[in-house]
PDB file of C-alpha atoms in Angstrom:
ATOM      1  CA  UNK A   1      82.183 -12.575  15.554  1.00 47.00           C
ATOM      2  CA  UNK A   2      82.624 -15.215  12.831  1.00 44.00           C
ATOM      3  CA  UNK A   3      79.858 -13.533  10.813  1.00 51.00           C
ATOM      4  CA  UNK A   4      81.603 -10.153  11.209  1.00 48.00           C
ATOM      5  CA  UNK A   5      84.892 -11.593   9.983  1.00 46.00           C
ATOM      6  CA  UNK A   6      83.234 -13.233   6.973  1.00 47.00           C
ATOM      7  CA  UNK A   7      81.726  -9.908   5.970  1.00 50.00           C
ATOM      8  CA  UNK A   8      85.080  -8.231   6.427  1.00 48.00           C
ATOM      9  CA  UNK A   9      86.863 -10.897   4.353  1.00 43.00           C
ATOM     10  CA  UNK A  10      84.347 -10.459   1.535  1.00 48.00           C
ATOM     11  CA  UNK A  11      85.013  -6.747   1.435  1.00 45.00           C
ATOM     12  CA  UNK A  12      88.779  -7.296   1.491  1.00 42.00           C
ATOM     13  CA  UNK A  13      88.653  -9.592  -1.519  1.00 40.00           C
ATOM     14  CA  UNK A  14      86.742  -7.059  -3.596  1.00 43.00           C
ATOM     15  CA  UNK A  15      88.333  -3.850  -2.314  1.00 44.00           C
ATOM     16  CA  UNK A  16      90.990  -1.893  -4.277  1.00 43.00           C
ATOM     17  CA  UNK A  17      94.498  -1.160  -3.018  1.00 39.00           C
ATOM     18  CA  UNK A  18      94.661   2.405  -1.763  1.00 40.00           C
ATOM     19  CA  UNK A  19      98.343   2.766  -2.675  1.00 38.00           C
ATOM     20  CA  UNK A  20     101.270   0.462  -3.272  1.00 40.00           C
ATOM     21  CA  UNK A  21     101.945  -1.557  -0.155  1.00 37.00           C
ATOM     22  CA  UNK A  22      98.863  -0.238   1.680  1.00 37.00           C
ATOM     23  CA  UNK A  23      95.763  -2.440   1.613  1.00 46.00           C
ATOM     24  CA  UNK A  24      92.149  -1.469   2.180  1.00 44.00           C
ATOM     25  CA  UNK A  25      92.245  -2.942   5.692  1.00 48.00           C
ATOM     26  CA  UNK A  26      95.082  -0.614   6.667  1.00 59.00           C
ATOM     27  CA  UNK A  27      93.362   2.457   5.246  1.00 65.00           C
ATOM     28  CA  UNK A  28      91.021   4.738   7.141  1.00 81.00           C
ATOM     29  CA  UNK A  29      88.109   4.812   4.695  1.00 87.00           C
ATOM     30  CA  UNK A  30      84.495   5.135   5.874  1.00 91.00           C
ATOM     31  CA  UNK A  31      83.929   1.486   4.923  1.00 92.00           C
ATOM     32  CA  UNK A  32      86.890   0.403   7.052  1.00 92.00           C
ATOM     33  CA  UNK A  33      85.521   2.442   9.959  1.00 93.00           C
ATOM     34  CA  UNK A  34      82.077   0.884   9.517  1.00 94.00           C
ATOM     35  CA  UNK A  35      83.587  -2.591   9.946  1.00 93.00           C
ATOM     36  CA  UNK A  36      85.680  -1.568  12.932  1.00 93.00           C
ATOM     37  CA  UNK A  37      82.760   0.053  14.742  1.00 94.00           C
ATOM     38  CA  UNK A  38      80.532  -2.961  14.084  1.00 94.00           C
ATOM     39  CA  UNK A  39      83.213  -5.337  15.412  1.00 93.00           C
ATOM     40  CA  UNK A  40      83.410  -3.163  18.546  1.00 92.00           C
ATOM     41  CA  UNK A  41      79.586  -2.985  18.889  1.00 92.00           C
ATOM     42  CA  UNK A  42      79.795   0.819  18.651  1.00 95.00           C
ATOM     43  CA  UNK A  43      76.537   1.121  16.764  1.00 96.00           C
ATOM     44  CA  UNK A  44      76.110   4.941  16.747  1.00 95.00           C
ATOM     45  CA  UNK A  45      79.590   5.332  15.245  1.00 95.00           C
ATOM     46  CA  UNK A  46      78.957   2.435  12.865  1.00 95.00           C
ATOM     47  CA  UNK A  47      75.785   4.131  11.636  1.00 96.00           C
ATOM     48  CA  UNK A  48      77.557   7.453  11.087  1.00 96.00           C
ATOM     49  CA  UNK A  49      80.266   5.721   9.058  1.00 95.00           C
ATOM     50  CA  UNK A  50      77.679   3.785   7.073  1.00 95.00           C
ATOM     51  CA  UNK A  51      75.900   7.046   6.181  1.00 95.00           C
ATOM     52  CA  UNK A  52      79.238   8.408   4.975  1.00 95.00           C
ATOM     53  CA  UNK A  53      79.841   5.302   2.849  1.00 95.00           C
ATOM     54  CA  UNK A  54      76.448   5.709   1.161  1.00 94.00           C
ATOM     55  CA  UNK A  55      77.264   9.359   0.496  1.00 93.00           C
ATOM     56  CA  UNK A  56      80.771   8.858  -0.885  1.00 91.00           C
ATOM     57  CA  UNK A  57      81.397   5.284  -1.982  1.00 78.00           C
ATOM     58  CA  UNK A  58      78.096   3.564  -2.690  1.00 71.00           C
ATOM     59  CA  UNK A  59      77.734   1.622  -5.923  1.00 79.00           C
ATOM     60  CA  UNK A  60      75.617  -1.192  -7.300  1.00 81.00           C
ATOM     61  CA  UNK A  61      78.454  -3.634  -6.578  1.00 87.00           C
ATOM     62  CA  UNK A  62      78.955  -2.407  -3.010  1.00 91.00           C
ATOM     63  CA  UNK A  63      75.269  -2.072  -2.036  1.00 91.00           C
ATOM     64  CA  UNK A  64      74.712  -5.763  -1.127  1.00 91.00           C
ATOM     65  CA  UNK A  65      77.717  -5.674   1.202  1.00 93.00           C
ATOM     66  CA  UNK A  66      76.446  -2.499   2.891  1.00 94.00           C
ATOM     67  CA  UNK A  67      73.089  -4.213   3.322  1.00 94.00           C
ATOM     68  CA  UNK A  68      74.808  -7.202   4.962  1.00 93.00           C
ATOM     69  CA  UNK A  69      76.507  -4.863   7.439  1.00 94.00           C
ATOM     70  CA  UNK A  70      73.212  -3.167   8.281  1.00 95.00           C
ATOM     71  CA  UNK A  71      71.407  -6.486   8.771  1.00 93.00           C
ATOM     72  CA  UNK A  72      74.287  -7.796  10.900  1.00 93.00           C
ATOM     73  CA  UNK A  73      73.965  -4.801  13.236  1.00 95.00           C
ATOM     74  CA  UNK A  74      70.366  -5.812  14.032  1.00 94.00           C
ATOM     75  CA  UNK A  75      71.690  -8.863  15.870  1.00 93.00           C
ATOM     76  CA  UNK A  76      72.846  -6.592  18.696  1.00 93.00           C
ATOM     77  CA  UNK A  77      69.617  -4.779  19.602  1.00 95.00           C
ATOM     78  CA  UNK A  78      67.387  -4.777  16.499  1.00 96.00           C
ATOM     79  CA  UNK A  79      68.668  -1.344  15.467  1.00 96.00           C
ATOM     80  CA  UNK A  80      67.938   0.634  18.643  1.00 96.00           C
ATOM     81  CA  UNK A  81      71.619   1.568  18.930  1.00 95.00           C
ATOM     82  CA  UNK A  82      71.826   2.883  15.355  1.00 94.00           C
ATOM     83  CA  UNK A  83      71.888   6.581  16.072  1.00 82.00           C
ATOM     84  CA  UNK A  84      71.420   8.585  19.240  1.00 78.00           C
ATOM     85  CA  UNK A  85      69.479  11.572  17.915  1.00 87.00           C
ATOM     86  CA  UNK A  86      66.672  12.423  20.305  1.00 92.00           C
ATOM     87  CA  UNK A  87      63.226  13.703  19.384  1.00 96.00           C
ATOM     88  CA  UNK A  88      62.300  17.281  20.346  1.00 96.00           C
ATOM     89  CA  UNK A  89      59.613  17.628  23.013  1.00 95.00           C
ATOM     90  CA  UNK A  90      56.815  18.016  20.471  1.00 97.00           C
ATOM     91  CA  UNK A  91      57.720  14.874  18.488  1.00 97.00           C
ATOM     92  CA  UNK A  92      56.622  11.612  20.136  1.00 96.00           C
ATOM     93  CA  UNK A  93      57.184   8.943  17.489  1.00 96.00           C
ATOM     94  CA  UNK A  94      58.167   8.249  13.880  1.00 98.00           C
ATOM     95  CA  UNK A  95      57.349   5.076  11.948  1.00 98.00           C
ATOM     96  CA  UNK A  96      58.483   4.341   8.388  1.00 97.00           C
ATOM     97  CA  UNK A  97      56.662   1.497   6.661  1.00 96.00           C
ATOM     98  CA  UNK A  98      57.389  -0.130   3.308  1.00 95.00           C
ATOM     99  CA  UNK A  99      54.501  -2.203   1.986  1.00 95.00           C
ATOM    100  CA  UNK A 100      54.232  -4.669  -0.869  1.00 95.00           C
ATOM    101  CA  UNK A 101      50.571  -5.351  -1.716  1.00 94.00           C
ATOM    102  CA  UNK A 102      49.867  -8.512  -3.699  1.00 94.00           C
ATOM    103  CA  UNK A 103      46.393  -8.845  -5.236  1.00 92.00           C
ATOM    104  CA  UNK A 104      45.228 -11.073  -8.097  1.00 89.00           C
ATOM    105  CA  UNK A 105      46.973  -9.938 -11.282  1.00 85.00           C
ATOM    106  CA  UNK A 106      48.623  -6.904  -9.709  1.00 89.00           C
ATOM    107  CA  UNK A 107      51.397  -5.946  -7.294  1.00 92.00           C
ATOM    108  CA  UNK A 108      51.533  -2.476  -5.740  1.00 93.00           C
ATOM    109  CA  UNK A 109      54.074  -0.737  -3.516  1.00 94.00           C
ATOM    110  CA  UNK A 110      53.722   1.950  -0.889  1.00 94.00           C
ATOM    111  CA  UNK A 111      55.913   3.888   1.526  1.00 95.00           C
ATOM    112  CA  UNK A 112      54.281   5.505   4.560  1.00 95.00           C
ATOM    113  CA  UNK A 113      55.664   7.785   7.268  1.00 96.00           C
ATOM    114  CA  UNK A 114      53.545   8.031  10.418  1.00 97.00           C
ATOM    115  CA  UNK A 115      54.344  10.804  12.890  1.00 97.00           C
ATOM    116  CA  UNK A 116      53.017  11.307  16.421  1.00 97.00           C
ATOM    117  CA  UNK A 117      53.229  14.860  17.754  1.00 97.00           C
ATOM    118  CA  UNK A 118      51.781  17.238  20.330  1.00 95.00           C
ATOM    119  CA  UNK A 119      51.678  19.929  17.626  1.00 94.00           C
ATOM    120  CA  UNK A 120      50.078  20.131  14.226  1.00 94.00           C
ATOM    121  CA  UNK A 121      52.334  18.959  11.395  1.00 96.00           C
ATOM    122  CA  UNK A 122      52.605  21.033   8.219  1.00 95.00           C
ATOM    123  CA  UNK A 123      54.955  18.797   6.228  1.00 95.00           C
ATOM    124  CA  UNK A 124      56.578  15.369   6.219  1.00 95.00           C
ATOM    125  CA  UNK A 125      58.989  14.369   3.469  1.00 94.00           C
ATOM    126  CA  UNK A 126      61.085  11.353   2.548  1.00 95.00           C
ATOM    127  CA  UNK A 127      63.829  11.906  -0.033  1.00 95.00           C
ATOM    128  CA  UNK A 128      66.561   9.649  -1.354  1.00 94.00           C
ATOM    129  CA  UNK A 129      70.154  10.814  -1.386  1.00 91.00           C
ATOM    130  CA  UNK A 130      70.783  13.109  -3.205  1.00 86.00           C
ATOM    131  CA  UNK A 131      67.519  15.144  -3.137  1.00 79.00           C
ATOM    132  CA  UNK A 132      65.451  12.644  -5.097  1.00 87.00           C
ATOM    133  CA  UNK A 133      61.728  12.630  -4.390  1.00 86.00           C
ATOM    134  CA  UNK A 134      60.391   9.163  -3.601  1.00 89.00           C
ATOM    135  CA  UNK A 135      57.220   9.854  -5.599  1.00 88.00           C
ATOM    136  CA  UNK A 136      55.083  12.741  -6.800  1.00 85.00           C
ATOM    137  CA  UNK A 137      52.066  10.739  -5.633  1.00 80.00           C
ATOM    138  CA  UNK A 138      51.902  11.559  -1.926  1.00 82.00           C
ATOM    139  CA  UNK A 139      49.367  12.748   0.607  1.00 85.00           C
ATOM    140  CA  UNK A 140      49.541  14.132   4.144  1.00 91.00           C
ATOM    141  CA  UNK A 141      46.586  13.507   6.412  1.00 92.00           C
ATOM    142  CA  UNK A 142      45.657  13.691  10.069  1.00 91.00           C
ATOM    143  CA  UNK A 143      44.849  10.131  11.109  1.00 89.00           C
ATOM    144  CA  UNK A 144      43.702  10.455  14.698  1.00 86.00           C
ATOM    145  CA  UNK A 145      44.014  12.383  17.959  1.00 84.00           C
ATOM    146  CA  UNK A 146      43.991  10.723  21.368  1.00 84.00           C
ATOM    147  CA  UNK A 147      42.844  12.020  24.740  1.00 76.00           C
ATOM    148  CA  UNK A 148      46.405  12.929  25.717  1.00 85.00           C
ATOM    149  CA  UNK A 149      46.582  15.527  22.962  1.00 87.00           C
ATOM    150  CA  UNK A 150      48.910  13.494  20.733  1.00 94.00           C
ATOM    151  CA  UNK A 151      47.987  13.727  17.065  1.00 95.00           C
ATOM    152  CA  UNK A 152      49.039  11.200  14.421  1.00 96.00           C
ATOM    153  CA  UNK A 153      49.804  12.281  10.857  1.00 97.00           C
ATOM    154  CA  UNK A 154      50.506  10.037   7.904  1.00 96.00           C
ATOM    155  CA  UNK A 155      52.372  10.785   4.668  1.00 95.00           C
ATOM    156  CA  UNK A 156      51.815   8.114   2.039  1.00 93.00           C
ATOM    157  CA  UNK A 157      53.736   7.558  -1.188  1.00 94.00           C
ATOM    158  CA  UNK A 158      52.325   5.221  -3.824  1.00 91.00           C
ATOM    159  CA  UNK A 159      55.299   4.014  -5.860  1.00 92.00           C
ATOM    160  CA  UNK A 160      55.792   1.879  -8.952  1.00 89.00           C
ATOM    161  CA  UNK A 161      58.510  -0.390  -7.556  1.00 89.00           C
ATOM    162  CA  UNK A 162      59.867  -1.585  -4.244  1.00 88.00           C
ATOM    163  CA  UNK A 163      61.593   1.251  -2.380  1.00 89.00           C
ATOM    164  CA  UNK A 164      65.274   0.674  -3.165  1.00 88.00           C
ATOM    165  CA  UNK A 165      67.942   0.145  -0.539  1.00 90.00           C
ATOM    166  CA  UNK A 166      70.037   3.206   0.141  1.00 93.00           C
ATOM    167  CA  UNK A 167      70.341   6.456   2.057  1.00 96.00           C
ATOM    168  CA  UNK A 168      67.249   8.580   2.684  1.00 96.00           C
ATOM    169  CA  UNK A 169      66.376  11.743   4.570  1.00 96.00           C
ATOM    170  CA  UNK A 170      63.296  12.306   6.739  1.00 96.00           C
ATOM    171  CA  UNK A 171      62.195  15.907   7.337  1.00 96.00           C
ATOM    172  CA  UNK A 172      59.294  16.832   9.630  1.00 97.00           C
ATOM    173  CA  UNK A 173      58.006  20.401  10.064  1.00 97.00           C
ATOM    174  CA  UNK A 174      55.456  21.457  12.669  1.00 95.00           C
ATOM    175  CA  UNK A 175      52.800  24.133  12.171  1.00 94.00           C
ATOM    176  CA  UNK A 176      54.853  26.393  14.461  1.00 94.00           C
ATOM    177  CA  UNK A 177      57.723  26.015  11.951  1.00 95.00           C
ATOM    178  CA  UNK A 178      59.883  23.832  14.188  1.00 96.00           C
ATOM    179  CA  UNK A 179      61.662  21.061  12.323  1.00 97.00           C
ATOM    180  CA  UNK A 180      63.378  17.732  12.878  1.00 97.00           C
ATOM    181  CA  UNK A 181      65.303  15.628  10.382  1.00 96.00           C
ATOM    182  CA  UNK A 182      67.298  12.419  10.318  1.00 96.00           C
ATOM    183  CA  UNK A 183      69.206  10.172   7.970  1.00 96.00           C
ATOM    184  CA  UNK A 184      67.523   6.853   7.307  1.00 96.00           C
ATOM    185  CA  UNK A 185      69.207   3.802   5.808  1.00 96.00           C
ATOM    186  CA  UNK A 186      66.862   1.317   4.196  1.00 95.00           C
ATOM    187  CA  UNK A 187      68.243  -2.095   3.360  1.00 91.00           C
ATOM    188  CA  UNK A 188      66.889  -5.193   1.689  1.00 87.00           C
ATOM    189  CA  UNK A 189      65.240  -6.758   4.747  1.00 79.00           C
ATOM    190  CA  UNK A 190      64.996 -10.419   5.572  1.00 78.00           C
ATOM    191  CA  UNK A 191      61.387 -11.563   5.680  1.00 87.00           C
ATOM    192  CA  UNK A 192      61.528 -14.272   8.307  1.00 92.00           C
ATOM    193  CA  UNK A 193      57.844 -15.031   7.821  1.00 95.00           C
ATOM    194  CA  UNK A 194      55.574 -14.592   4.802  1.00 96.00           C
ATOM    195  CA  UNK A 195      51.926 -15.262   3.994  1.00 97.00           C
ATOM    196  CA  UNK A 196      50.331 -16.731   0.890  1.00 96.00           C
ATOM    197  CA  UNK A 197      46.921 -18.023  -0.125  1.00 96.00           C
ATOM    198  CA  UNK A 198      46.472 -21.753   0.528  1.00 95.00           C
ATOM    199  CA  UNK A 199      42.884 -21.962  -0.804  1.00 90.00           C
ATOM    200  CA  UNK A 200      39.979 -19.658  -1.531  1.00 85.00           C
ATOM    201  CA  UNK A 201      39.229 -19.142   2.163  1.00 84.00           C
ATOM    202  CA  UNK A 202      42.535 -19.955   3.921  1.00 93.00           C
ATOM    203  CA  UNK A 203      46.006 -18.472   3.980  1.00 97.00           C
ATOM    204  CA  UNK A 204      49.296 -20.054   5.053  1.00 97.00           C
ATOM    205  CA  UNK A 205      52.115 -18.661   7.176  1.00 97.00           C
ATOM    206  CA  UNK A 206      55.594 -19.762   6.106  1.00 96.00           C
ATOM    207  CA  UNK A 207      58.765 -19.354   8.152  1.00 94.00           C
ATOM    208  CA  UNK A 208      61.768 -18.775   5.891  1.00 91.00           C
ATOM    209  CA  UNK A 209      64.574 -18.279   8.432  1.00 90.00           C
ATOM    210  CA  UNK A 210      65.329 -18.282  12.141  1.00 91.00           C
ATOM    211  CA  UNK A 211      63.859 -15.251  13.874  1.00 93.00           C
ATOM    212  CA  UNK A 212      66.101 -12.541  15.312  1.00 93.00           C
ATOM    213  CA  UNK A 213      65.527 -12.873  19.090  1.00 94.00           C
ATOM    214  CA  UNK A 214      66.332  -9.166  19.577  1.00 95.00           C
ATOM    215  CA  UNK A 215      63.423  -8.036  17.383  1.00 95.00           C
ATOM    216  CA  UNK A 216      59.672  -8.233  18.035  1.00 95.00           C
ATOM    217  CA  UNK A 217      57.892 -11.253  16.634  1.00 96.00           C
ATOM    218  CA  UNK A 218      56.432 -10.616  13.174  1.00 96.00           C
ATOM    219  CA  UNK A 219      52.852  -9.400  13.484  1.00 97.00           C
ATOM    220  CA  UNK A 220      50.025 -10.838  11.405  1.00 98.00           C
ATOM    221  CA  UNK A 221      47.062  -8.581  10.731  1.00 97.00           C
ATOM    222  CA  UNK A 222      43.846  -9.636   9.019  1.00 96.00           C
ATOM    223  CA  UNK A 223      41.145  -7.171   8.042  1.00 95.00           C
ATOM    224  CA  UNK A 224      37.826  -7.328   6.209  1.00 95.00           C
ATOM    225  CA  UNK A 225      36.522  -4.326   4.267  1.00 95.00           C
ATOM    226  CA  UNK A 226      33.110  -3.521   2.835  1.00 92.00           C
ATOM    227  CA  UNK A 227      33.052  -1.362  -0.300  1.00 84.00           C
ATOM    228  CA  UNK A 228      30.224   1.193  -0.104  1.00 84.00           C
ATOM    229  CA  UNK A 229      29.782   4.293  -2.303  1.00 82.00           C
ATOM    230  CA  UNK A 230      33.398   4.252  -3.443  1.00 80.00           C
ATOM    231  CA  UNK A 231      34.812   3.889   0.071  1.00 86.00           C
ATOM    232  CA  UNK A 232      36.346   0.896   1.859  1.00 87.00           C
ATOM    233  CA  UNK A 233      34.983   0.533   5.382  1.00 92.00           C
ATOM    234  CA  UNK A 234      36.642  -1.862   7.809  1.00 93.00           C
ATOM    235  CA  UNK A 235      34.099  -4.253   9.311  1.00 93.00           C
ATOM    236  CA  UNK A 236      36.457  -6.610  11.163  1.00 94.00           C
ATOM    237  CA  UNK A 237      40.148  -6.861  12.057  1.00 95.00           C
ATOM    238  CA  UNK A 238      42.471  -9.031  14.125  1.00 96.00           C
ATOM    239  CA  UNK A 239      46.141  -8.718  15.112  1.00 97.00           C
ATOM    240  CA  UNK A 240      48.383 -11.599  16.211  1.00 97.00           C
ATOM    241  CA  UNK A 241      52.024 -11.959  17.310  1.00 94.00           C
ATOM    242  CA  UNK A 242      51.897 -15.726  17.848  1.00 92.00           C
ATOM    243  CA  UNK A 243      49.527 -18.627  17.217  1.00 94.00           C
ATOM    244  CA  UNK A 244      48.788 -17.130  13.827  1.00 96.00           C
ATOM    245  CA  UNK A 245      45.345 -18.046  12.468  1.00 96.00           C
ATOM    246  CA  UNK A 246      44.920 -19.203   8.870  1.00 96.00           C
ATOM    247  CA  UNK A 247      41.259 -18.284   8.343  1.00 94.00           C
ATOM    248  CA  UNK A 248      38.614 -15.790   9.439  1.00 92.00           C
ATOM    249  CA  UNK A 249      36.263 -16.263  12.410  1.00 91.00           C
ATOM    250  CA  UNK A 250      33.221 -16.384  10.134  1.00 86.00           C
ATOM    251  CA  UNK A 251      30.787 -16.344  13.036  1.00 85.00           C
ATOM    252  CA  UNK A 252      31.825 -12.715  13.667  1.00 86.00           C
ATOM    253  CA  UNK A 253      31.198 -11.511  10.084  1.00 88.00           C
ATOM    254  CA  UNK A 254      27.835 -11.006   8.395  1.00 88.00           C
ATOM    255  CA  UNK A 255      27.142 -12.596   5.019  1.00 88.00           C
ATOM    256  CA  UNK A 256      28.254 -10.530   2.041  1.00 88.00           C
ATOM    257  CA  UNK A 257      31.054  -9.784  -0.409  1.00 90.00           C
ATOM    258  CA  UNK A 258      34.149  -8.173   1.076  1.00 92.00           C
ATOM    259  CA  UNK A 259      37.814  -7.436   0.472  1.00 93.00           C
ATOM    260  CA  UNK A 260      40.081  -9.515   2.702  1.00 95.00           C
ATOM    261  CA  UNK A 261      43.623  -8.303   3.416  1.00 96.00           C
ATOM    262  CA  UNK A 262      46.186 -10.333   5.366  1.00 97.00           C
ATOM    263  CA  UNK A 263      49.567  -8.835   6.216  1.00 97.00           C
ATOM    264  CA  UNK A 264      52.794  -9.930   7.872  1.00 97.00           C
ATOM    265  CA  UNK A 265      54.859  -7.070   9.283  1.00 97.00           C
ATOM    266  CA  UNK A 266      58.486  -7.171  10.490  1.00 97.00           C
ATOM    267  CA  UNK A 267      59.620  -4.345  12.754  1.00 96.00           C
ATOM    268  CA  UNK A 268      63.047  -3.001  13.673  1.00 96.00           C
ATOM    269  CA  UNK A 269      64.467   0.336  14.799  1.00 97.00           C
ATOM    270  CA  UNK A 270      66.939   2.935  13.698  1.00 96.00           C
ATOM    271  CA  UNK A 271      67.591   4.687  16.949  1.00 95.00           C
ATOM    272  CA  UNK A 272      64.224   6.256  17.838  1.00 95.00           C
ATOM    273  CA  UNK A 273      62.687   5.605  14.412  1.00 97.00           C
ATOM    274  CA  UNK A 274      60.587   2.467  13.911  1.00 97.00           C
ATOM    275  CA  UNK A 275      61.132   0.833  10.513  1.00 97.00           C
ATOM    276  CA  UNK A 276      58.569  -1.705   9.349  1.00 97.00           C
ATOM    277  CA  UNK A 277      58.407  -3.983   6.317  1.00 96.00           C
ATOM    278  CA  UNK A 278      54.935  -5.292   5.476  1.00 96.00           C
ATOM    279  CA  UNK A 279      53.828  -7.919   2.990  1.00 96.00           C
ATOM    280  CA  UNK A 280      50.091  -7.723   2.246  1.00 97.00           C
ATOM    281  CA  UNK A 281      47.963 -10.187   0.293  1.00 97.00           C
ATOM    282  CA  UNK A 282      44.409  -9.221  -0.608  1.00 95.00           C
ATOM    283  CA  UNK A 283      41.454 -10.488  -2.622  1.00 93.00           C
ATOM    284  CA  UNK A 284      37.650 -10.388  -2.747  1.00 91.00           C
ATOM    285  CA  UNK A 285      35.998 -12.758  -0.292  1.00 90.00           C
ATOM    286  CA  UNK A 286      32.425 -14.006  -0.083  1.00 89.00           C
ATOM    287  CA  UNK A 287      30.873 -14.906   3.266  1.00 86.00           C
ATOM    288  CA  UNK A 288      27.683 -16.918   2.765  1.00 79.00           C
ATOM    289  CA  UNK A 289      24.845 -17.613   5.189  1.00 59.00           C
ATOM    290  CA  UNK A 290      25.730 -21.327   5.188  1.00 60.00           C
ATOM    291  CA  UNK A 291      29.238 -20.571   6.426  1.00 49.00           C
TER     292      UNK A 291
END
């Protein structure tokens, strides 16, 4: 509650007077409603008001405050209450991932939408309000199909900069021309844990803030790739949600030159949608016989 009031006070100090004798707090603006719904833990209504704020009132000065409100809402249930729009029967899951890939001398950014469906998918799109394409560099591919008949599709956008906070739209169209869409608000997420190289063959996990107990623990993934005939082939991988390792189990990897990628992923929800922020560090890695 104290945190809510501090956010509200900050907005009051910077908000204009709607008319003489009537302050922002006494008005009925979408921003006012966002605060009220958050204070009352009415997360679906808070999300609807926050979408309206991004549509009507968003500005560079206001964006950090809107991000604070979004992050504050995660302390209730990690975003599961933000929206109550159900999936149709054919749609089984939607994951939106923002990745920052750090390699020697170069940083790269990527946005990926992964969709699970019982039908074929003809199109997946992510656009920023209003009707701005995230990137012309995108690809839709079928990733896998399991024995239950659920197929997974992935739409990947390679982008020049970090995907900015703001209001986005997800649109998914099946091969039978059925569609589903949803608003998506992306903030500037807190990275509670990060990874960095500690030496040529070790990495270090750093905790930067107290974890949100309502969210899953950050997941560390490590993977080793062999580069053959222009293609990266994964030869080893490991995934950890606690007791994070800081080096590879070299006894499980044959001698050779590889690409090593280590990532730390933070996951939350927006209603049914999973939203993930991933930091990835990568470099070439030599495994010798002596090791």
